[in-house]
Coordinates of C-alpha atoms and ligand atoms in Angstrom, one line a residue:
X1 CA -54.4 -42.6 16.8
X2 CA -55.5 -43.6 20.3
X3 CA -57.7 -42.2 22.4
X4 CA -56.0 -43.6 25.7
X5 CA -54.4 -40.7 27.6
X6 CA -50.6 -40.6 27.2
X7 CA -48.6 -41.7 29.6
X8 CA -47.0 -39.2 31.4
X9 CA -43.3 -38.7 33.5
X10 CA -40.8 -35.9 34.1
X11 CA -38.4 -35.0 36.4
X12 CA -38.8 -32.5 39.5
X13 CA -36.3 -30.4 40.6
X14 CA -35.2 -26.8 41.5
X15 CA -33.9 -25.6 39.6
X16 CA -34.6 -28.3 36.2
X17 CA -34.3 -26.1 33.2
X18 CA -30.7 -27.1 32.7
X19 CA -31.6 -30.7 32.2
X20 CA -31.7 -33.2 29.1
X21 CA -33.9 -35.7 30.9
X22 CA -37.0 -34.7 28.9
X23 CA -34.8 -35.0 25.5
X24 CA -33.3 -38.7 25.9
X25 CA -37.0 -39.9 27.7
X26 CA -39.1 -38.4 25.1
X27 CA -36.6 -39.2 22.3
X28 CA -36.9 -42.9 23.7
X29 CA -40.7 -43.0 24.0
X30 CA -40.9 -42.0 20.3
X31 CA -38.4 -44.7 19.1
X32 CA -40.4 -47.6 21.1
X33 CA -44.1 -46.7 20.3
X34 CA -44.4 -45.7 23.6
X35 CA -47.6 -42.9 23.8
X36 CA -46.2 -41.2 27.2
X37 CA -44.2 -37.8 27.5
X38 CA -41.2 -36.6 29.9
X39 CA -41.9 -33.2 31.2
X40 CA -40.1 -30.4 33.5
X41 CA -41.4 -29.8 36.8
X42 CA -39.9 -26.6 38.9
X43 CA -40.8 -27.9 42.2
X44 CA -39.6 -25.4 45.0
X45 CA -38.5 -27.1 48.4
X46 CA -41.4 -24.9 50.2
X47 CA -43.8 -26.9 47.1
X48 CA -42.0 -30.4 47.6
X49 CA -45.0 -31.9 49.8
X50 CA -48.3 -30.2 47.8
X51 CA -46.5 -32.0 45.0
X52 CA -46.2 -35.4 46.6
X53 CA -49.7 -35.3 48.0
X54 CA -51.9 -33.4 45.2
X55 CA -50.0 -32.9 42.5
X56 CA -48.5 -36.7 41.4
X57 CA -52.1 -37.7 41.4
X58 CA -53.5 -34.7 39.9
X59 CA -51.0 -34.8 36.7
X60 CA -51.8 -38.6 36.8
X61 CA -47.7 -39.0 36.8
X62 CA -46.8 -42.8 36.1
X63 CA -43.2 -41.9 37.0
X64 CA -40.5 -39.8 37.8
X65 CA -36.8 -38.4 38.9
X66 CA -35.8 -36.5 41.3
X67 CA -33.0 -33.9 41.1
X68 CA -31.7 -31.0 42.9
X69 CA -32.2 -30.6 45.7
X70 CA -34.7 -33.1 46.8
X71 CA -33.0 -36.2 46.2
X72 CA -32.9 -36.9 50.3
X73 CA -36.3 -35.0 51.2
X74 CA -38.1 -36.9 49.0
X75 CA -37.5 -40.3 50.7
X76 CA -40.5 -39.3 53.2
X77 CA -42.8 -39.2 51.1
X78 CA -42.2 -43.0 49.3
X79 CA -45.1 -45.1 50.1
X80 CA -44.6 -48.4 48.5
X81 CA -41.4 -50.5 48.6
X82 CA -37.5 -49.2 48.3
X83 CA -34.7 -50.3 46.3
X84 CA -31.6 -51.4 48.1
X85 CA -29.6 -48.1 46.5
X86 CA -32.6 -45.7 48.0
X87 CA -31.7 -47.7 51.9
X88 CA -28.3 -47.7 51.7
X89 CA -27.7 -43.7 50.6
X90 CA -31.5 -42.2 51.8
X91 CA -32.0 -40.8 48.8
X92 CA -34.3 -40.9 45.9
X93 CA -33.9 -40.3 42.1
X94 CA -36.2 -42.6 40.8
X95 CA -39.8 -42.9 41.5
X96 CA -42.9 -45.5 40.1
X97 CA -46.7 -44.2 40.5
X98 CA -47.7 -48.2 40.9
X99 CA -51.2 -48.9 40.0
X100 CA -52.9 -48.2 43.4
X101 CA -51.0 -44.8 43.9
X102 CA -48.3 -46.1 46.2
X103 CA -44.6 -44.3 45.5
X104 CA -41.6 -46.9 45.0
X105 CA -38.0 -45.9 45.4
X106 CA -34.9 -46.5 43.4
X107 CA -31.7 -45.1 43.0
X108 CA -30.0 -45.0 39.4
X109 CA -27.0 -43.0 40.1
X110 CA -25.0 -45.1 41.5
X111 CA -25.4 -47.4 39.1
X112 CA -25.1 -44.8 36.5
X113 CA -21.6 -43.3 37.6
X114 CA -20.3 -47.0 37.8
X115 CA -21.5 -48.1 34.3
X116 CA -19.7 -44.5 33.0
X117 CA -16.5 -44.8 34.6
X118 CA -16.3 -48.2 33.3
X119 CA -17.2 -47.4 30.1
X120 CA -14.3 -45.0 30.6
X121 CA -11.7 -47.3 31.8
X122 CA -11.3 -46.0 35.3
X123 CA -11.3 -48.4 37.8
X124 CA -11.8 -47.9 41.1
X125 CA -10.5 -50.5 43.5
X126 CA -7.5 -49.6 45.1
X127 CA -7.8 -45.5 44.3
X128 CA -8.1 -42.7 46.5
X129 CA -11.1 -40.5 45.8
X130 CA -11.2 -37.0 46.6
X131 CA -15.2 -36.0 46.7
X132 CA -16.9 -32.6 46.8
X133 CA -20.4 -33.0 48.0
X134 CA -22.5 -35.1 50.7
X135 CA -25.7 -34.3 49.6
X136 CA -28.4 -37.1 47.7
X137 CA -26.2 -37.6 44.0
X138 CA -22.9 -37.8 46.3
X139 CA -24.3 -40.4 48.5
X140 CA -24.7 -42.7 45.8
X141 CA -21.1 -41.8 44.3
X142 CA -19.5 -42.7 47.7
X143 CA -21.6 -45.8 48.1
X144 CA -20.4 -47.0 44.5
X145 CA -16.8 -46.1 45.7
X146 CA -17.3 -48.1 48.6
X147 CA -18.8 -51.3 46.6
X148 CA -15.9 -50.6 44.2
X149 CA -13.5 -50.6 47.2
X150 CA -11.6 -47.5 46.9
X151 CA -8.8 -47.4 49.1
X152 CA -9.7 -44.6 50.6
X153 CA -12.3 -41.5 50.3
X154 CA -11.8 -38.4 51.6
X155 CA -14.9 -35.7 51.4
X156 CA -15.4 -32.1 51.9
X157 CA -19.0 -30.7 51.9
X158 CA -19.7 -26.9 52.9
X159 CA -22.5 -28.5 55.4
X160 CA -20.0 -30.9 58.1
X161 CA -22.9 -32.4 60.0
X162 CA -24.4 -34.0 56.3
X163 CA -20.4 -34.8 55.7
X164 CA -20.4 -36.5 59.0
X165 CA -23.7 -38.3 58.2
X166 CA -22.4 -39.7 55.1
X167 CA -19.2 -41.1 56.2
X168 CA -21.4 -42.8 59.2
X169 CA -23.6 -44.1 56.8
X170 CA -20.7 -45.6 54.4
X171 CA -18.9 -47.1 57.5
X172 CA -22.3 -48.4 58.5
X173 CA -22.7 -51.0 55.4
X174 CA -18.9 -51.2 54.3
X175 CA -16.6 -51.1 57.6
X176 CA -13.7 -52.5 55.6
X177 CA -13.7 -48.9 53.5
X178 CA -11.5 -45.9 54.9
X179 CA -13.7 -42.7 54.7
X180 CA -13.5 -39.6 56.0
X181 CA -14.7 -35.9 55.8
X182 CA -12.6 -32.7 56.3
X183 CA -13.3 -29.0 57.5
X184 CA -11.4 -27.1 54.6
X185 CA -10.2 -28.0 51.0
X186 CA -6.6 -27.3 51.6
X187 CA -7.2 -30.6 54.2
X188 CA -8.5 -33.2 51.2
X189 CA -5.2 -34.0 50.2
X190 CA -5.5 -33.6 46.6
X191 CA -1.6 -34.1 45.9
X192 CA -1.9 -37.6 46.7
X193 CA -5.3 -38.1 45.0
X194 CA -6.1 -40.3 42.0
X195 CA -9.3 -39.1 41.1
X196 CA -11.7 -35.9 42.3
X197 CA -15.3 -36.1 42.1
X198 CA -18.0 -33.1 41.8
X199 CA -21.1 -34.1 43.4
X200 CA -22.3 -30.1 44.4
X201 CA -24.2 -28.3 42.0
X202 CA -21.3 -25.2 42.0
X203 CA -20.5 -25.1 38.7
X204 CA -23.7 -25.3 37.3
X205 CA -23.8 -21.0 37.2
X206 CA -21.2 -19.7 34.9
X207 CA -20.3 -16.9 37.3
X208 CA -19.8 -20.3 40.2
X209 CA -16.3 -20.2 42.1
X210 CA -14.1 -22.9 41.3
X211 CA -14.1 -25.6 44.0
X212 CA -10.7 -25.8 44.2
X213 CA -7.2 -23.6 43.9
X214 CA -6.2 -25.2 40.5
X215 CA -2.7 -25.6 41.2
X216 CA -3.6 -28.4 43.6
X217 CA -4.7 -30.2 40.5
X218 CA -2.2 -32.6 39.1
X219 CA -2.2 -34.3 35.7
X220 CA -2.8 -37.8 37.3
X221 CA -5.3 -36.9 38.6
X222 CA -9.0 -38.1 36.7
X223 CA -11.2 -35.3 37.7
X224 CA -15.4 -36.2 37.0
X225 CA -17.6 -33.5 37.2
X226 CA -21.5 -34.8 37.5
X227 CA -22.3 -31.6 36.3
X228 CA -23.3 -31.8 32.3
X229 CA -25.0 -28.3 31.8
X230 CA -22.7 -26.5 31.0
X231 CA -20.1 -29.3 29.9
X232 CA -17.0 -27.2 30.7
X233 CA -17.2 -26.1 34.0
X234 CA -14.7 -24.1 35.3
X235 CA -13.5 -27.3 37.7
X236 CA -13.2 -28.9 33.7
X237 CA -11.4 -26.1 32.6
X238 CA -8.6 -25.9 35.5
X239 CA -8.3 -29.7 35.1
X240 CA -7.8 -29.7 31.2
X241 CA -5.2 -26.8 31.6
X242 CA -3.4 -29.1 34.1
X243 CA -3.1 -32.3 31.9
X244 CA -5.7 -34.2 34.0
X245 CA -8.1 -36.9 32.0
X246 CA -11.8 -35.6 32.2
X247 CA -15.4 -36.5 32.0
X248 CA -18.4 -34.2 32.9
X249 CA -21.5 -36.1 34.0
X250 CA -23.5 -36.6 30.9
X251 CA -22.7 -40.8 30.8
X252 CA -23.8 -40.7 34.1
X253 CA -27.1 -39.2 33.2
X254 CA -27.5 -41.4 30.2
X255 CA -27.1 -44.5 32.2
X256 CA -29.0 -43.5 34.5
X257 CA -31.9 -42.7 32.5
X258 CA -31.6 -45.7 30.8
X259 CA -32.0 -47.9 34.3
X260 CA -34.9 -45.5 35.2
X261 CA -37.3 -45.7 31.7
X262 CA -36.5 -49.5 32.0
X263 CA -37.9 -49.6 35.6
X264 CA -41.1 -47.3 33.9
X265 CA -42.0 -49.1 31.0
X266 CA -40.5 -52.5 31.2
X267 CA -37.9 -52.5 28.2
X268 CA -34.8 -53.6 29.1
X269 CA -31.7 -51.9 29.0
X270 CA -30.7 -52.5 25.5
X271 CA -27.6 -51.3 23.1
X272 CA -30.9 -49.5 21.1
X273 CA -31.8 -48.1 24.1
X274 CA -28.8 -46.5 25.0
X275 CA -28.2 -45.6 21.5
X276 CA -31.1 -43.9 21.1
X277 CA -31.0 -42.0 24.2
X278 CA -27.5 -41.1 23.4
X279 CA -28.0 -39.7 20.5
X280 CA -31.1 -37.3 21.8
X281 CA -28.4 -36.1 24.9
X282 CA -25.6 -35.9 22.0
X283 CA -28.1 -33.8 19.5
X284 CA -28.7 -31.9 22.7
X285 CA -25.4 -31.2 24.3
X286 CA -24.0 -29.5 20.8
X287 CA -27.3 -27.6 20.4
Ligands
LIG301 P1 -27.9 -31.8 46.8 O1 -28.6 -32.9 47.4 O2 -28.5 -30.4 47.0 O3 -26.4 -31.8 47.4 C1 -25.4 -30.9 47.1 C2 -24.5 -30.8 48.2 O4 -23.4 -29.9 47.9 C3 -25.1 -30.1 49.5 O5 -24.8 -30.9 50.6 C4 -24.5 -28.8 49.5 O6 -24.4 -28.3 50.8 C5 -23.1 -29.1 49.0 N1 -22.4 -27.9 48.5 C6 -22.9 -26.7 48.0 N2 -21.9 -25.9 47.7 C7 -20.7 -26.4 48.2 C8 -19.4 -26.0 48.2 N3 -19.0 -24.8 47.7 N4 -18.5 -26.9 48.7 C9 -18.8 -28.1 49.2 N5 -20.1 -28.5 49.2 C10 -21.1 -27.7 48.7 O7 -27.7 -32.0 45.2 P2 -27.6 -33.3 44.4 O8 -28.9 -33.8 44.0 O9 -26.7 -34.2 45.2 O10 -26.8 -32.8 43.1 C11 -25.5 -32.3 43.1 C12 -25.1 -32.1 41.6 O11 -24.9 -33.3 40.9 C13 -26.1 -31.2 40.8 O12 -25.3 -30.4 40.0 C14 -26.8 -32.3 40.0 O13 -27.3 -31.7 38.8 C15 -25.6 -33.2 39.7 N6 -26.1 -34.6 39.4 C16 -25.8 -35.1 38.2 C17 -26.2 -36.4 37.8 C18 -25.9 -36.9 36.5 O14 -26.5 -37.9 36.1 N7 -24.9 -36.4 35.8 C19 -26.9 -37.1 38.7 C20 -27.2 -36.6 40.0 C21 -26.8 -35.3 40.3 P3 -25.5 -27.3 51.4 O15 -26.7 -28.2 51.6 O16 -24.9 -26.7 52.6 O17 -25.8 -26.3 50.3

């Protein structure tokens, strides 16, 4: 056994004890030799800068995500360089402790919901995308919409002003891509929809509302949820009774994860590595 400290990560978030991060990181650690561990951080938003400024150094972090709701917040307090993803959405879910202390930025769920969808066999180019949310993990679904040229992407968040930000932002770097937000649900259109995207956390409470009045659903319709934890939410529910083809988000957190450890330790993203981290979220998910 070594004597060298391990090496340690985790994710921050409020709340966090609903995630599988620590399972498919640790899990992945074990199966490369790695001596490091993943661990849970409850960071409240009132704690978000102690954290940054004692308590990174203080746990002598090498790494970590960002969930929940400091995925935007968090951008102020990067020090060192930032990823394309982290300057095109201003927000964070990846972050490197580089040797002399400085913060670098990336953003993995972008490239996380792509990678699942086309695992999946949904394309995007040429589909009109119905999204709840405009908060950090939505900014980086509309942004992969946008690469992916949707034809069009309509987007209701309970906050209008961040809704109005966002569809600034994605007219900003893709001009070509018709976006726009709404006031109300009934305005999104769903009828006419292709696919309809979760990117809130309501859902992630049993006793949540649904988002939507289910017989706007229609079996055409692909309906992601990014929520994993539960797996069924009630949106999943509604869609399923309706015929509609459904994924929760747990390929988006694997891929994710996968991109992040690789920026951490190195190792490239792999079959193995996926495989391995697939099978700690799979192990977890029927726990
Ligand atoms: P966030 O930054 O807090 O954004 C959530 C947004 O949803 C906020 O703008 C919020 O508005 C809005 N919202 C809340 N209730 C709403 C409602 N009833 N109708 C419309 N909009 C509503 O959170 P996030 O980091 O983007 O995460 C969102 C969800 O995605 C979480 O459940 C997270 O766990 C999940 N996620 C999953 C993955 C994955 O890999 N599967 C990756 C990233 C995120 P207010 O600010 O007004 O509340």
């Amino acid at each position: 056994m070594s004597d060298q400290p391990e090496d340690r990560y985790g994710l921050i978030g409020f709340p966090v004890k609903h995630s599988f991060s620590a399972l498919m990181h640790n899990a992945a650690f074990a199966h490369y030799g790695i001596r490091a561990s993943y661990g849970l951080f409850e960071i409240s938003p009132a704690d978000l800068g102690d954290f940054f400024e004692k308590r990174v150094k203080q746990l002598g972090l090498k790494g970590f995500n960002i969930t929940v709701p400091h995925k935007e917040t968090a951008c102020s307090f990067l020090s060192g360089s930032v990823s394309e993803g982290v300057r095109l959405t201003a927000a964070v879910n990846t972050i490197r402790v580089e040797p002399d202390g400085t913060l670098t930025g990336f953003n993995t769920d972008g490239p996380g919901f792509a990678r699942d969808l086309e695992e999946r066999g949904i394309g995007i180019a040429g589909k009109k995308v119905v999204l709840f949310g405009a908060g950090g993990a939505a900014k980086s679904v509309a942004r992969t919409l946008a690469r992916g040229q949707a034809k069009q992407i309509i987007l209701f968040d309970s906050d209008q002003e961040k809704s109005r930000r966002l569809v600034g932002l994605i007219k900003d770097y893709y001009p070509n891509v018709l976006i726009r937000c709404v006031g109300s649900v009934s305005d999104l259109d769903v009828g006419s929809a292709d696919i309809l995207v979760n990117a809130t956390p309501v859902g992630m409470k049993l006793e949540d509302p649904l988002l939507i009045d289910p017989s706007l659903l229609h079996k055409d319709l692909f309906v992601y949820d990014l929520i994993y934890n539960p797996a069924q939410t009630r949106l999943l529910t509604a869609a399923r009774e309706k015929g509609c083809v459904c994924a929760n988000g747990l390929g988006m957190l694997l891929h994710q994860g996968c991109l992040a450890f690789s920026l951490w330790t190195g190792q490239d993203v792999t079959a193995d590595l996926q495989d391995v981290m697939k099978k700690a979220l799979e192990e977890s998910s029927h726990a």
